[in-house]
Amino acid sequence: MVFGLTRRRRERLRAQPVPAGWRAIVEQNVRIFRRLPPEDQTELLGHMQVFLAEKHFEGCGGLELTDEIRVTIAAQACLLLLHRETDYYPNLTSILVYPSEYVAHEAGPIGGGIWEEGDHDRLGETAQSLGALVLAWDAVRRGAAVPDDGMNVVLHEFAHQLDFEDHLADGTPALPTRADYAAWARVMSAEFEVLRQADESGAPTLIDKYGATNPAEFFAVVTEAFFERPRALRELHPELYAELQRFYQQDPMTYSSEPAR
Ligand SMILES: [Zn+2]
């Protein structure tokens, strides 16, 4: 729930004129933006104003932060918020941005609610406990420039943040009703099991097999597929698609650049 002062401050931020240059950056870098209906473009730019006012950005590894970096990240992060009642990733305070894939010293799952992406070179990670999210700028830019390959590190990491909103990193975001939780659990656990078995048998899958790691990674990976490969996802996993469509209140089929199969 979002109360009084915060709600009004955010309303004012959303209603402000969009700073000069933002729209050009988004149109240039975030390929999906131009395909969105005009009312969704306006809503997205409004969410970005709140997001960029509330979140702290930090350049790491010598990266000098620019509007281009902040705006390109914000546009993709806020795509997940369209049409929904949102509290703007309440568990997230800081976004740390490295110039390129960075080397992490930990190997494998590192516990403590920290989810890492990539094998040894990391594209991004986020942690429930630290209130931080880490991204590699080159991976961010690549994800924004190629909107239909099923891979987008920003969508992936911010899906983890949505998962954290109910305080459990379990692959289930906060849902409106008990019936929604029941439907979600039924569909997601069945689909997770299918992916896990395909991972074991080596059968080809549309969904990135990294999602077989655990239910939290499954939700992050199917979020990428939902926004980037909606046509194929709906065809091969109609129930999964319907659950994600209900949660995200969007049908990416209507604006996706994914070619017909
Ligand atoms: Zn992940």
CSV table of C-alpha atoms and ligand atoms in Angstrom, one decimal:
chain,number,residue,atom,x,y,z
A,1,MET,CA,0.0,0.0,0.0
A,2,VAL,CA,1.2,3.5,-0.8
A,3,PHE,CA,-0.1,6.2,1.5
A,4,GLY,CA,-0.8,10.0,1.5
A,5,LEU,CA,2.4,12.0,1.1
A,6,THR,CA,4.3,9.5,-1.0
A,7,ARG,CA,1.3,9.0,-3.3
A,8,ARG,CA,0.9,12.7,-3.8
A,9,ARG,CA,4.7,13.3,-4.3
A,10,ARG,CA,4.7,10.5,-7.0
A,11,GLU,CA,1.7,11.9,-8.7
A,12,ARG,CA,3.5,15.3,-9.0
A,13,LEU,CA,6.6,13.6,-10.3
A,14,ARG,CA,4.7,11.7,-12.9
A,15,ALA,CA,2.9,14.9,-14.1
A,16,GLN,CA,6.1,16.9,-14.5
A,17,PRO,CA,7.3,17.7,-18.0
A,18,VAL,CA,9.7,15.0,-19.2
A,19,PRO,CA,13.2,16.4,-19.0
A,20,ALA,CA,14.6,17.3,-22.4
A,21,GLY,CA,16.5,14.5,-24.1
A,22,TRP,CA,14.9,11.6,-22.2
A,23,ARG,CA,12.5,10.7,-24.9
A,24,ALA,CA,15.3,10.8,-27.6
A,25,ILE,CA,17.5,8.5,-25.4
A,26,VAL,CA,14.6,6.0,-24.9
A,27,GLU,CA,13.7,6.0,-28.6
A,28,GLN,CA,17.3,5.6,-29.6
A,29,ASN,CA,18.3,2.9,-27.1
A,30,VAL,CA,15.2,1.0,-26.0
A,31,ARG,CA,13.9,-0.5,-29.2
A,32,ILE,CA,10.6,-1.7,-27.8
A,33,PHE,CA,9.6,1.9,-26.7
A,34,ARG,CA,8.6,3.0,-30.2
A,35,ARG,CA,6.2,0.1,-30.6
A,36,LEU,CA,4.3,0.9,-27.4
A,37,PRO,CA,0.9,2.6,-27.8
A,38,PRO,CA,1.2,6.4,-27.1
A,39,GLU,CA,-0.6,6.2,-23.8
A,40,ASP,CA,1.8,3.5,-22.6
A,41,GLN,CA,4.8,5.6,-23.7
A,42,THR,CA,3.4,8.5,-21.6
A,43,GLU,CA,2.8,6.2,-18.6
A,44,LEU,CA,6.3,4.8,-18.9
A,45,LEU,CA,7.9,8.2,-19.0
A,46,GLY,CA,5.9,9.2,-15.9
A,47,HIS,CA,7.0,6.1,-14.0
A,48,MET,CA,10.6,6.8,-15.0
A,49,GLN,CA,10.4,10.2,-13.4
A,50,VAL,CA,9.4,8.6,-10.1
A,51,PHE,CA,12.0,5.9,-10.4
A,52,LEU,CA,14.9,8.2,-11.2
A,53,ALA,CA,13.9,10.6,-8.4
A,54,GLU,CA,13.8,7.8,-5.8
A,55,LYS,CA,16.6,5.5,-6.7
A,56,HIS,CA,20.3,6.2,-6.2
A,57,PHE,CA,22.6,5.3,-9.0
A,58,GLU,CA,26.4,4.7,-8.7
A,59,GLY,CA,29.0,4.2,-11.4
A,60,CYS,CA,31.5,1.5,-10.5
A,61,GLY,CA,34.7,0.2,-12.1
A,62,GLY,CA,35.5,3.7,-13.5
A,63,LEU,CA,32.1,4.1,-15.1
A,64,GLU,CA,31.0,7.7,-15.3
A,65,LEU,CA,27.2,7.9,-15.0
A,66,THR,CA,25.3,9.7,-17.6
A,67,ASP,CA,21.6,10.5,-18.3
A,68,GLU,CA,21.8,8.0,-21.1
A,69,ILE,CA,22.7,5.2,-18.6
A,70,ARG,CA,20.2,6.1,-16.0
A,71,VAL,CA,17.3,6.7,-18.5
A,72,THR,CA,18.1,3.5,-20.5
A,73,ILE,CA,18.0,1.4,-17.3
A,74,ALA,CA,14.9,3.2,-15.9
A,75,ALA,CA,12.9,2.7,-19.1
A,76,GLN,CA,13.4,-1.1,-19.1
A,77,ALA,CA,12.8,-1.4,-15.3
A,78,CYS,CA,9.6,0.6,-15.5
A,79,LEU,CA,8.2,-1.5,-18.4
A,80,LEU,CA,7.4,-4.1,-15.7
A,81,LEU,CA,5.3,-1.5,-13.8
A,82,LEU,CA,2.9,-0.4,-16.6
A,83,HIS,CA,-0.9,-0.7,-15.9
A,84,ARG,CA,-0.2,-2.0,-12.3
A,85,GLU,CA,-0.6,-0.6,-8.9
A,86,THR,CA,3.0,-0.2,-8.0
A,87,ASP,CA,5.3,0.8,-5.1
A,88,TYR,CA,8.3,1.3,-7.4
A,89,TYR,CA,10.5,-1.6,-6.2
A,90,PRO,CA,10.3,-0.7,-2.5
A,91,ASN,CA,13.2,-3.0,-1.5
A,92,LEU,CA,15.6,-1.4,-3.8
A,93,THR,CA,17.7,1.7,-2.9
A,94,SER,CA,20.7,1.7,-5.1
A,95,ILE,CA,21.6,0.6,-8.6
A,96,LEU,CA,25.3,0.0,-9.2
A,97,VAL,CA,26.5,0.1,-12.8
A,98,TYR,CA,29.7,-1.4,-14.1
A,99,PRO,CA,31.0,-0.6,-17.6
A,100,SER,CA,30.9,-4.2,-18.7
A,101,GLU,CA,30.6,-7.7,-17.5
A,102,TYR,CA,32.4,-7.8,-14.2
A,103,VAL,CA,34.1,-10.7,-12.6
A,104,ALA,CA,32.7,-11.9,-9.3
A,105,HIS,CA,34.8,-13.9,-6.9
A,106,GLU,CA,32.0,-16.0,-5.5
A,107,ALA,CA,31.3,-19.3,-7.3
A,108,GLY,CA,27.8,-20.7,-7.5
A,109,PRO,CA,24.8,-19.6,-5.5
A,110,ILE,CA,26.0,-17.3,-2.8
A,111,GLY,CA,23.1,-17.4,-0.5
A,112,GLY,CA,21.6,-14.7,1.6
A,113,GLY,CA,18.9,-13.9,-1.0
A,114,ILE,CA,21.5,-12.9,-3.5
A,115,TRP,CA,20.9,-14.1,-7.1
A,116,GLU,CA,23.7,-13.9,-9.5
A,117,GLU,CA,23.5,-14.1,-13.3
A,118,GLY,CA,26.1,-15.2,-15.8
A,119,ASP,CA,28.7,-17.9,-15.1
A,120,HIS,CA,31.9,-16.2,-14.0
A,121,ASP,CA,31.5,-12.9,-15.8
A,122,ARG,CA,28.4,-11.4,-14.4
A,123,LEU,CA,25.8,-9.4,-16.3
A,124,GLY,CA,23.9,-8.4,-13.2
A,125,GLU,CA,22.8,-9.4,-9.8
A,126,THR,CA,20.5,-8.3,-7.0
A,127,ALA,CA,20.1,-9.0,-3.4
A,128,GLN,CA,17.0,-9.0,-1.2
A,129,SER,CA,18.9,-8.1,1.9
A,130,LEU,CA,21.2,-5.4,0.6
A,131,GLY,CA,18.6,-3.2,-1.2
A,132,ALA,CA,21.0,-3.1,-4.2
A,133,LEU,CA,21.0,-4.2,-7.8
A,134,VAL,CA,24.1,-4.4,-10.0
A,135,LEU,CA,24.2,-4.2,-13.8
A,136,ALA,CA,26.8,-4.2,-16.5
A,137,TRP,CA,26.1,-1.3,-18.8
A,138,ASP,CA,27.1,-3.2,-22.0
A,139,ALA,CA,24.7,-5.9,-21.2
A,140,VAL,CA,22.0,-3.3,-20.4
A,141,ARG,CA,22.5,-1.6,-23.8
A,142,ARG,CA,22.6,-4.9,-25.7
A,143,GLY,CA,19.3,-6.1,-24.0
A,144,ALA,CA,17.6,-2.8,-24.9
A,145,ALA,CA,18.8,-2.9,-28.5
A,146,VAL,CA,17.7,-6.4,-29.2
A,147,PRO,CA,14.2,-6.7,-27.9
A,148,ASP,CA,13.3,-10.2,-29.3
A,149,ASP,CA,16.1,-12.6,-28.4
A,150,GLY,CA,14.6,-13.6,-25.0
A,151,MET,CA,17.4,-12.1,-23.0
A,152,ASN,CA,17.3,-8.9,-21.0
A,153,VAL,CA,19.3,-8.4,-17.9
A,154,VAL,CA,17.3,-5.4,-16.7
A,155,LEU,CA,13.9,-7.2,-17.0
A,156,HIS,CA,15.5,-10.2,-15.3
A,157,GLU,CA,16.9,-8.4,-12.3
A,158,PHE,CA,13.8,-6.2,-11.7
A,159,ALA,CA,11.6,-9.3,-11.9
A,160,HIS,CA,13.7,-10.5,-8.9
A,161,GLN,CA,12.8,-7.2,-7.2
A,162,LEU,CA,9.1,-7.8,-7.8
A,163,ASP,CA,9.5,-11.3,-6.3
A,164,PHE,CA,11.0,-9.7,-3.2
A,165,GLU,CA,8.0,-7.5,-2.7
A,166,ASP,CA,6.2,-10.1,-0.6
A,167,HIS,CA,9.5,-10.6,1.4
A,168,LEU,CA,10.2,-14.1,0.0
A,169,ALA,CA,12.5,-14.8,-2.9
A,170,ASP,CA,10.5,-17.8,-4.0
A,171,GLY,CA,9.5,-16.9,-7.6
A,172,THR,CA,6.0,-15.7,-6.5
A,173,PRO,CA,5.5,-11.9,-6.5
A,174,ALA,CA,2.8,-10.3,-4.4
A,175,LEU,CA,-0.6,-11.3,-5.9
A,176,PRO,CA,-4.1,-9.8,-5.2
A,177,THR,CA,-6.0,-12.8,-3.9
A,178,ARG,CA,-5.7,-16.3,-2.5
A,179,ALA,CA,-7.2,-17.6,-5.6
A,180,ASP,CA,-4.5,-15.9,-7.6
A,181,TYR,CA,-1.8,-17.5,-5.5
A,182,ALA,CA,-3.4,-20.9,-6.0
A,183,ALA,CA,-3.6,-20.5,-9.8
A,184,TRP,CA,0.0,-19.2,-9.9
A,185,ALA,CA,1.4,-22.0,-7.8
A,186,ARG,CA,-0.4,-24.7,-9.9
A,187,VAL,CA,0.9,-23.3,-13.3
A,188,MET,CA,4.3,-22.2,-12.2
A,189,SER,CA,5.3,-25.4,-10.4
A,190,ALA,CA,4.1,-27.5,-13.3
A,191,GLU,CA,6.1,-25.4,-15.8
A,192,PHE,CA,9.1,-25.3,-13.6
A,193,GLU,CA,9.1,-29.1,-13.4
A,194,VAL,CA,8.9,-29.3,-17.2
A,195,LEU,CA,11.9,-27.1,-17.6
A,196,ARG,CA,13.8,-29.0,-14.9
A,197,GLN,CA,13.2,-32.3,-16.7
A,198,ALA,CA,14.2,-30.8,-20.1
A,199,ASP,CA,17.4,-29.5,-18.4
A,200,GLU,CA,18.2,-33.0,-17.2
A,201,SER,CA,17.3,-34.8,-20.5
A,202,GLY,CA,19.0,-32.1,-22.7
A,203,ALA,CA,15.8,-31.5,-24.7
A,204,PRO,CA,15.6,-28.1,-26.4
A,205,THR,CA,13.5,-25.4,-24.7
A,206,LEU,CA,12.3,-21.9,-25.5
A,207,ILE,CA,12.7,-20.9,-21.8
A,208,ASP,CA,16.3,-20.4,-20.8
A,209,LYS,CA,17.4,-23.4,-18.8
A,210,TYR,CA,19.0,-21.1,-16.2
A,211,GLY,CA,15.4,-20.9,-15.0
A,212,ALA,CA,15.7,-24.6,-13.9
A,213,THR,CA,18.1,-23.4,-11.1
A,214,ASN,CA,15.2,-22.6,-8.7
A,215,PRO,CA,11.7,-21.0,-8.8
A,216,ALA,CA,13.1,-17.5,-8.3
A,217,GLU,CA,15.3,-17.8,-11.4
A,218,PHE,CA,12.4,-19.4,-13.2
A,219,PHE,CA,10.2,-16.3,-12.6
A,220,ALA,CA,13.0,-14.0,-13.7
A,221,VAL,CA,13.7,-16.0,-16.9
A,222,VAL,CA,10.1,-16.4,-17.9
A,223,THR,CA,9.6,-12.7,-17.4
A,224,GLU,CA,12.4,-12.1,-20.1
A,225,ALA,CA,10.6,-14.6,-22.4
A,226,PHE,CA,7.2,-13.0,-21.8
A,227,PHE,CA,8.4,-9.6,-22.9
A,228,GLU,CA,10.9,-10.7,-25.6
A,229,ARG,CA,9.4,-13.9,-27.1
A,230,PRO,CA,5.6,-13.5,-26.4
A,231,ARG,CA,4.5,-15.2,-29.6
A,232,ALA,CA,6.5,-18.3,-29.0
A,233,LEU,CA,5.8,-18.4,-25.3
A,234,ARG,CA,2.1,-18.2,-25.8
A,235,GLU,CA,2.2,-20.9,-28.4
A,236,LEU,CA,4.3,-23.3,-26.4
A,237,HIS,CA,3.2,-22.4,-22.9
A,238,PRO,CA,-0.3,-20.9,-23.1
A,239,GLU,CA,-1.1,-21.3,-19.3
A,240,LEU,CA,2.2,-19.8,-18.3
A,241,TYR,CA,1.6,-16.9,-20.7
A,242,ALA,CA,-1.9,-16.3,-19.3
A,243,GLU,CA,-0.6,-16.2,-15.7
A,244,LEU,CA,2.1,-13.7,-16.6
A,245,GLN,CA,-0.4,-11.6,-18.7
A,246,ARG,CA,-2.7,-11.5,-15.6
A,247,PHE,CA,0.2,-10.4,-13.3
A,248,TYR,CA,1.8,-7.9,-15.6
A,249,GLN,CA,-1.5,-6.5,-17.0
A,250,GLN,CA,0.0,-6.4,-20.4
A,251,ASP,CA,0.0,-8.4,-23.6
A,252,PRO,CA,3.4,-8.0,-25.2
A,253,MET,CA,2.1,-9.8,-28.3
A,254,THR,CA,0.5,-6.5,-29.3
A,255,TYR,CA,3.8,-4.6,-29.5
A,256,SER,CA,6.5,-7.2,-29.7
A,257,SER,CA,9.0,-7.2,-32.7
A,258,GLU,CA,9.4,-10.9,-32.4
A,259,PRO,CA,9.1,-12.4,-35.9
A,260,ALA,CA,6.3,-14.8,-36.6
A,261,ARG,CA,7.5,-18.4,-36.4
B,1,ZN,ZN,18.4,-14.2,-11.6
